mmCIF file of C-alpha atoms in Angstrom:
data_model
loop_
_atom_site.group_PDB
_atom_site.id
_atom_site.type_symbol
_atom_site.label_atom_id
_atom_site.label_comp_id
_atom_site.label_asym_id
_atom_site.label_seq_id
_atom_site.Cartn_x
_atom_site.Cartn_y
_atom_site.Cartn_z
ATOM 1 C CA UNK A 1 28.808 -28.376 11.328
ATOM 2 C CA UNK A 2 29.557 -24.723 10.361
ATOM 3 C CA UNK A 3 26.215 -23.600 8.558
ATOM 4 C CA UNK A 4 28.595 -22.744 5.397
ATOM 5 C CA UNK A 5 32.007 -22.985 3.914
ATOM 6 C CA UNK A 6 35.188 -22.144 5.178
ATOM 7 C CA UNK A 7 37.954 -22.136 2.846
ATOM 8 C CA UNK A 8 41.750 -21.201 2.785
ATOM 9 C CA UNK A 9 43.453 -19.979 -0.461
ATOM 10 C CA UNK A 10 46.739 -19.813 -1.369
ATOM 11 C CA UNK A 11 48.168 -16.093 -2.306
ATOM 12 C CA UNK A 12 49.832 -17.062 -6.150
ATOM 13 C CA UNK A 13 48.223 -16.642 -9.033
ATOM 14 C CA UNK A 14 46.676 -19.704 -9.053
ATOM 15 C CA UNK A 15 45.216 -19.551 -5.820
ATOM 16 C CA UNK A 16 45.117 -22.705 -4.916
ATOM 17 C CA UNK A 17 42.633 -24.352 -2.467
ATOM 18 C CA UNK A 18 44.294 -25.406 -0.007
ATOM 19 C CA UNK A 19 41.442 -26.154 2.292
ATOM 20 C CA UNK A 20 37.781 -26.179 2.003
ATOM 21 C CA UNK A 21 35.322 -27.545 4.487
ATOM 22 C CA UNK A 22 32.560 -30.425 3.727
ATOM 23 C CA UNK A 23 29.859 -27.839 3.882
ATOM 24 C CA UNK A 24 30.841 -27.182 0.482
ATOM 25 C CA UNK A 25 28.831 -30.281 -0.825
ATOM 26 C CA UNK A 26 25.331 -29.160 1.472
ATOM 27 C CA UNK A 27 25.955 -25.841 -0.751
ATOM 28 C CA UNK A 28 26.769 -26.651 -4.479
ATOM 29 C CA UNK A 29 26.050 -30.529 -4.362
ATOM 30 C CA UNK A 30 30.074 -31.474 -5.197
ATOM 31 C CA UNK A 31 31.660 -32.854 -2.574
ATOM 32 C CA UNK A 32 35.345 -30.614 -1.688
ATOM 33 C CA UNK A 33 37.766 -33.270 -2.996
ATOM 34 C CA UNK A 34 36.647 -32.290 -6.450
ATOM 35 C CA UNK A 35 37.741 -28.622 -5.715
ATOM 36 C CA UNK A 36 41.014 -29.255 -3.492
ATOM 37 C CA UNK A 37 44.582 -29.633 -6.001
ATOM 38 C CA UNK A 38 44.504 -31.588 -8.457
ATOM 39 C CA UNK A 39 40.707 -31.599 -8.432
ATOM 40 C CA UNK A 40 38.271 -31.825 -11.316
ATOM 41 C CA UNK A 41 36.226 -28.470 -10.481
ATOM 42 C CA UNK A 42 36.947 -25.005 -10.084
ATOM 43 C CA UNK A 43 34.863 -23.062 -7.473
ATOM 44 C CA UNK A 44 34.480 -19.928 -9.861
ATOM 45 C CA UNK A 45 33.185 -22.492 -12.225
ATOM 46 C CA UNK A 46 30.050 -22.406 -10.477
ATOM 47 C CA UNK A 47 29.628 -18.463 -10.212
ATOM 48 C CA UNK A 48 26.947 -17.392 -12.091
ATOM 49 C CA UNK A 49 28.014 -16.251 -15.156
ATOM 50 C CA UNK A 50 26.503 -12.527 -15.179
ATOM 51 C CA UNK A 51 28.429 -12.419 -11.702
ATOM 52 C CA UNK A 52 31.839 -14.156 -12.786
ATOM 53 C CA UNK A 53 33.220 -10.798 -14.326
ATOM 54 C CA UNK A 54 32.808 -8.549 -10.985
ATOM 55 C CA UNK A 55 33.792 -11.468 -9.005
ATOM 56 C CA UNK A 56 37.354 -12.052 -10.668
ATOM 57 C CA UNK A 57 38.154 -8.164 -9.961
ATOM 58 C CA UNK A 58 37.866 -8.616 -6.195
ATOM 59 C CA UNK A 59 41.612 -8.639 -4.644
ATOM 60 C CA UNK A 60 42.408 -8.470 -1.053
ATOM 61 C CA UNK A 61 39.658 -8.217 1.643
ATOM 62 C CA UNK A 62 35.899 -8.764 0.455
ATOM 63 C CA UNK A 63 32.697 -9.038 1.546
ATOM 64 C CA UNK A 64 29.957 -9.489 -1.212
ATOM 65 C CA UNK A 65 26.917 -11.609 -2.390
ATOM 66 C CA UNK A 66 26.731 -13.572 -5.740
ATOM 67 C CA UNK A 67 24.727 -16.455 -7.129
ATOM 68 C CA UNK A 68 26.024 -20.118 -7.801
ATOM 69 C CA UNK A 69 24.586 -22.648 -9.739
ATOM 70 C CA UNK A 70 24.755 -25.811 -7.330
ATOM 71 C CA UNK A 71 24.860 -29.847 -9.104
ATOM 72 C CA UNK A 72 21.223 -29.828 -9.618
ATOM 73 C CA UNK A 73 20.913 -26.679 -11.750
ATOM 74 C CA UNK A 74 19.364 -24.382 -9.308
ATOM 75 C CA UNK A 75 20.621 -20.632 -8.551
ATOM 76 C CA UNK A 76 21.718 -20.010 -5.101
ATOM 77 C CA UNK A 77 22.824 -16.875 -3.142
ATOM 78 C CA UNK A 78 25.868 -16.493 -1.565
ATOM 79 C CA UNK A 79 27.446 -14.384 0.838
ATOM 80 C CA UNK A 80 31.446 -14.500 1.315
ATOM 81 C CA UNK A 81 33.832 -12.812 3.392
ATOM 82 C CA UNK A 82 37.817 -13.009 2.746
ATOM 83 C CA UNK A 83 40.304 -11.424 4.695
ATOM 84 C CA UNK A 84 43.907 -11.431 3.883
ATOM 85 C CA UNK A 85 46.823 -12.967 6.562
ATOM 86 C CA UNK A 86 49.992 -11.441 6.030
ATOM 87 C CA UNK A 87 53.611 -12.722 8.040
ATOM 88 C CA UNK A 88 55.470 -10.073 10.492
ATOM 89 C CA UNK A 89 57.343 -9.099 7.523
ATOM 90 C CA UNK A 90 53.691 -7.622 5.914
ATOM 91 C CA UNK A 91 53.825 -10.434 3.536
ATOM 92 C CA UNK A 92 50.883 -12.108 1.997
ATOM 93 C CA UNK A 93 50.722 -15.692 3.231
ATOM 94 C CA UNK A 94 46.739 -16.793 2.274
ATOM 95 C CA UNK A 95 43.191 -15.672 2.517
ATOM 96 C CA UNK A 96 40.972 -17.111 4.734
ATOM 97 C CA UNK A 97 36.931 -16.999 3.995
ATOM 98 C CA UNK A 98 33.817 -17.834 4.724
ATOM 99 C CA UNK A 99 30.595 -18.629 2.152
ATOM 100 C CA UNK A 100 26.981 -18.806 3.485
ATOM 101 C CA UNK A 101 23.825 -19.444 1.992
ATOM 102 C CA UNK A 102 21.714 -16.334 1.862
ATOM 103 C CA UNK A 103 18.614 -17.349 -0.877
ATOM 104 C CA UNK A 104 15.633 -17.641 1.276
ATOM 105 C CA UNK A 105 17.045 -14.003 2.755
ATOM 106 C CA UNK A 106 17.478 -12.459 -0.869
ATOM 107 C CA UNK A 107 14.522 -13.961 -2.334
ATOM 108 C CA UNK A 108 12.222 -11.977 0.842
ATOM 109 C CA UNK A 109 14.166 -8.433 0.149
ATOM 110 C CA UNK A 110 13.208 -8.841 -3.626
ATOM 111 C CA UNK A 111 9.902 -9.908 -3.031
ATOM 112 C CA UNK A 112 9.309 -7.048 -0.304
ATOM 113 C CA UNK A 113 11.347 -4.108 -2.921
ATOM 114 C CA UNK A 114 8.875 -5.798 -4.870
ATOM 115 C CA UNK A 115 5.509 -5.223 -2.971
ATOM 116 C CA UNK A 116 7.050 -1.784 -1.941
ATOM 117 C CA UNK A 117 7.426 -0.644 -5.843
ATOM 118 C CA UNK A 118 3.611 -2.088 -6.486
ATOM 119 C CA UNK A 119 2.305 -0.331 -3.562
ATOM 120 C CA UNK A 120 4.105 2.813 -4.027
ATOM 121 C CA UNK A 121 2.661 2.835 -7.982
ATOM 122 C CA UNK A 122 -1.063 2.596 -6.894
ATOM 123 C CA UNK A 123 -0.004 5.318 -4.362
ATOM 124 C CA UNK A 124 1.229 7.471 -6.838
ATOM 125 C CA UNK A 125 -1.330 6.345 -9.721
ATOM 126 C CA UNK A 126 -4.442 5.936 -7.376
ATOM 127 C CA UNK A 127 -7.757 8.074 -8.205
ATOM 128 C CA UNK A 128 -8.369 8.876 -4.783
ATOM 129 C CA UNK A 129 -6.383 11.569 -2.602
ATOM 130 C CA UNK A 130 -4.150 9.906 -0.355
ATOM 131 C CA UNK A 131 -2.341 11.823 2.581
ATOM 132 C CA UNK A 132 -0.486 11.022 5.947
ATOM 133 C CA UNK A 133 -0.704 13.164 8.500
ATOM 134 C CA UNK A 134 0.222 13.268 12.811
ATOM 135 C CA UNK A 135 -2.835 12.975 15.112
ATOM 136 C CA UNK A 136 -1.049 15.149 17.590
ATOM 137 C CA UNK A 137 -1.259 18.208 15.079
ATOM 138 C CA UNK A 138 -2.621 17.494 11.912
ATOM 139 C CA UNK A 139 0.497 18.354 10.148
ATOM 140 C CA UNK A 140 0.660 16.641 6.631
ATOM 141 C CA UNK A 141 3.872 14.347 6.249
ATOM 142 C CA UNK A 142 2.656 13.040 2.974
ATOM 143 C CA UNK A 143 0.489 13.275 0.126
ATOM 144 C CA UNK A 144 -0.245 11.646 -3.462
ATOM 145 C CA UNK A 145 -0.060 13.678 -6.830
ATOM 146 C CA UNK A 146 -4.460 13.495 -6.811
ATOM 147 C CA UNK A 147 -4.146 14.557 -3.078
ATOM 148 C CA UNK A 148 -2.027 17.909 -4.136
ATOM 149 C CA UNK A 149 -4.503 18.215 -7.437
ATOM 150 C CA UNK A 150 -8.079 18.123 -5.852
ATOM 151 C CA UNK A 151 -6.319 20.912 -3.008
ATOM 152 C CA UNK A 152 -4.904 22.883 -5.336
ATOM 153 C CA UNK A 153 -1.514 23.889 -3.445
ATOM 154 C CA UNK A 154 1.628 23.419 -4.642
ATOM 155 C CA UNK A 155 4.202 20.873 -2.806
ATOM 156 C CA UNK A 156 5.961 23.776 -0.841
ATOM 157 C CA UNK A 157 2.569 25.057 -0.007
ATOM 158 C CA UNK A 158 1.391 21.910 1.787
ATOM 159 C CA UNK A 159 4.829 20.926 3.131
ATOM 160 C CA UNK A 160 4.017 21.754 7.037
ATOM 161 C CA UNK A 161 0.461 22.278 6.598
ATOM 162 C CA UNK A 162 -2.379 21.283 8.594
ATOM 163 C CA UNK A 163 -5.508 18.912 7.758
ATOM 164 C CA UNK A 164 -7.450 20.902 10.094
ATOM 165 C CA UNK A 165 -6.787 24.055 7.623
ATOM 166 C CA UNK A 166 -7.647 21.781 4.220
ATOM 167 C CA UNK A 167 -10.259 20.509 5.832
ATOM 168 C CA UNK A 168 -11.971 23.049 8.674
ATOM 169 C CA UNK A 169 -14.959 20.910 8.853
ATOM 170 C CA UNK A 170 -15.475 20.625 12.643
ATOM 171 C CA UNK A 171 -16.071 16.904 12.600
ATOM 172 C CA UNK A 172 -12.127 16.451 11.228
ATOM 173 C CA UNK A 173 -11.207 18.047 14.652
ATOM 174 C CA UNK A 174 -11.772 16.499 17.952
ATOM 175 C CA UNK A 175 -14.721 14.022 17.124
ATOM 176 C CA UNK A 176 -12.482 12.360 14.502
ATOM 177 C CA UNK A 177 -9.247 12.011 16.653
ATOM 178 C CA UNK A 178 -11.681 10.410 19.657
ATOM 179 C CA UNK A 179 -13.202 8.229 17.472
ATOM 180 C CA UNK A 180 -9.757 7.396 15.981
ATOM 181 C CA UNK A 181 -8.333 6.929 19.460
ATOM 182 C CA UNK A 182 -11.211 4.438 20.452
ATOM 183 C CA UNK A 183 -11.693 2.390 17.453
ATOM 184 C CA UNK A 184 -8.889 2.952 14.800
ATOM 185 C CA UNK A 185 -10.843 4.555 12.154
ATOM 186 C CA UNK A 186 -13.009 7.880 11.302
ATOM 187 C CA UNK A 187 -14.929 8.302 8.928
ATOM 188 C CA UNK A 188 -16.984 8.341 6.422
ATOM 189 C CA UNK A 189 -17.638 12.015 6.465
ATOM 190 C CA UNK A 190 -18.684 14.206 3.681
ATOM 191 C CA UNK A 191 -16.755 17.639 4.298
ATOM 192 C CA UNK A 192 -15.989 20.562 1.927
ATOM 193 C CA UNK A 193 -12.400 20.728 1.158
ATOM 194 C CA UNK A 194 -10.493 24.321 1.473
ATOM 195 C CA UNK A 195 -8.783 24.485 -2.011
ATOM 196 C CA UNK A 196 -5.746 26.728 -2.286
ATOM 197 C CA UNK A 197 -7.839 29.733 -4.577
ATOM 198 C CA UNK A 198 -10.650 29.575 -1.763
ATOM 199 C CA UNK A 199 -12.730 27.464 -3.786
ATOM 200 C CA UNK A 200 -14.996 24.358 -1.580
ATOM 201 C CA UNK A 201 -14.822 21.172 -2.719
ATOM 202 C CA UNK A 202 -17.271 18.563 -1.486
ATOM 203 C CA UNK A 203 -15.066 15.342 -0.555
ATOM 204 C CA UNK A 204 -15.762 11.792 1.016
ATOM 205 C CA UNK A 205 -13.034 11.870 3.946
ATOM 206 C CA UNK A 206 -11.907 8.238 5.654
ATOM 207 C CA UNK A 207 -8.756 7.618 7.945
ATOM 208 C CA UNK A 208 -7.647 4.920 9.774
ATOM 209 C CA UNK A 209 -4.838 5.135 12.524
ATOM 210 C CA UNK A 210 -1.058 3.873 12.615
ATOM 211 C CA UNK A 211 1.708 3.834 14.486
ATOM 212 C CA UNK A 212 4.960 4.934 13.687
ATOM 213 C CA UNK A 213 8.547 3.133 14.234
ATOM 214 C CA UNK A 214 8.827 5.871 17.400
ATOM 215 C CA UNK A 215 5.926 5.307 18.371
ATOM 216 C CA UNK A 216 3.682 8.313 17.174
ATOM 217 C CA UNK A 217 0.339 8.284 15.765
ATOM 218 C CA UNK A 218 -0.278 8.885 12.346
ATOM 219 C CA UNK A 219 -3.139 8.936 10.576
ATOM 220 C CA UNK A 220 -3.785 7.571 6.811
ATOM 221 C CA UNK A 221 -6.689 9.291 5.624
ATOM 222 C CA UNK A 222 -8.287 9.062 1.858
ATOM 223 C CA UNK A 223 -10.134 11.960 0.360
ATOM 224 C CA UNK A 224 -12.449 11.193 -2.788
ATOM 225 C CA UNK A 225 -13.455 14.202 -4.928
ATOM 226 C CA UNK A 226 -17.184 13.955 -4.708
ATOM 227 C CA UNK A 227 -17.884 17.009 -6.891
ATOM 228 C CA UNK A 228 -19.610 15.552 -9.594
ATOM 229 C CA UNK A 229 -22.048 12.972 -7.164
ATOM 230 C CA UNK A 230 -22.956 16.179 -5.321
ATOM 231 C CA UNK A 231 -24.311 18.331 -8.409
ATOM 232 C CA UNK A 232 -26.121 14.844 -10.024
ATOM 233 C CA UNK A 233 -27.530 14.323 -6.447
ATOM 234 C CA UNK A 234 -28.612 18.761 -6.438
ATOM 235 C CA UNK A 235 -30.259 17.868 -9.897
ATOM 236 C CA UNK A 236 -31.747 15.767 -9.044
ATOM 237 C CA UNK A 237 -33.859 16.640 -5.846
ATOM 238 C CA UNK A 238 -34.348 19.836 -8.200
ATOM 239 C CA UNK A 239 -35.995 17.511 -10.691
ATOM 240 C CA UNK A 240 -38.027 15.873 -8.008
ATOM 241 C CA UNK A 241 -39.048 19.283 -6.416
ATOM 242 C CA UNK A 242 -39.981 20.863 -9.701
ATOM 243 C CA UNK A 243 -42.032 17.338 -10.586
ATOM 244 C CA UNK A 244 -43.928 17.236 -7.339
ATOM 245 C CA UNK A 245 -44.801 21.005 -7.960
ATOM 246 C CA UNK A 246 -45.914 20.368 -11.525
ATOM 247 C CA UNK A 247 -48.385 17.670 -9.382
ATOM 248 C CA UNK A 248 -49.717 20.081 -6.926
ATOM 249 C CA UNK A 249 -50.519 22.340 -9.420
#
């Protein structure tokens, strides 16, 4: 009940089966009589066929995954080991190997490569800054391409540098990494961004807190350019103050 195959395979050239164990049928759907001498079925018959070329070049001792196509039509992945026996003489008698089913493994890889290439797109693509930084310090770790355009600084120039010196607003210092520590999140707070030429930059500042694989706390924190919401918001209390002066007049 060996959750796979195990097969042994003669050394000529036509590497013959010489045995190959019934968890061959659980895996393709044929049962191993129709693969063992003089059998109807060749085992590289079911390789896929954009796998059968790299497949036939393997001599020797392997280890690789491939996909079959079992009885019922549907694509598998396998994993197989081989290792060579040799005699005392240092002469090839068989190989011996092993194939296990390994889908439901490489299906979840794909789909997580998957969720990792969609997430890191909106990362790079998003409209909003996006930066990682340590709690302990404030040093930056990370950063989006909107993150290093609304700051101004150039990758080497933010490389090591501190949130605390982007953003010297005193509520990013110790009031953010209390409220952090007691519920998870800061924010939202409405600083003025340091940009690189000196320039202020009024910005809608969030962060939530995470833990690394060590152990250490890192904060994710997203910065919104809120330039333009800021001068419609000036002009318009200027509007309202010039109106209500027309009035009292």
């Amino acid at each position: 009940n060996l959750p796979g195959v195990a097969y042994r395979l003669g050394s000529g050239e036509a590497r013959t089966l010489h045995y190959l164990s019934a968890g061959i049928e659980r895996l393709t759907g044929y049962p191993a009589s129709e693969f063992i001498a003089p059998g109807q079925r060749t085992y590289s018959s079911l390789v896929h066929p954009d796998d059968q070329a790299g497949l036939a070049q393997d001599e020797g001792n392997f280890e690789r995954s491939y996909r079959l196509v079992n009885a019922n039509g549907k694509t598998l992945w396998v994993q197989e080991i081989r290792r060579a026996l040799h005699d005392a003489d240092g002469r090839l008698l068989w190989y011996d190997g092993f194939i296990w089913d390994v889908t439901s493994q490489v299906l979840a890889e794909q789909a997580l490569r998957a969720s990792q290439e969609h997430l890191t797109s909106l990362y790079r693509m998003a409209p909003l800054g996006i930066m990682l930084s340590r709690l302990e310090d404030g040093e930056l770790l990370q950063w989006n391409p909107e993150r290093k355009r609304v700051s101004g600084y150039s990758t080497e120039q933010l490389a090591g540098c501190s949130v605390r010196t982007l953003l010297p607003d005193p509520r990013n210092g110790q009031a953010s990494v209390r409220q952090l520590l007691q519920k998870g999140y800061y924010g939202p707070h409405e600083p003025e961004l340091c940009r690189q030429d000196g320039q202020r930059v009024p910005v809608l500042l969030n962060g939530t807190l995470i833990s690394d694989a060590d152990g250490r706390l890192l904060v994710w924190s997203i910065v919104q350019d809120i330039t333009a919401r800021v001068a419609a918001e000036r002009e318009t209390m200027a509007r309202e103050a010039y109106l209500r002066l027309l009035i009292a007049n």
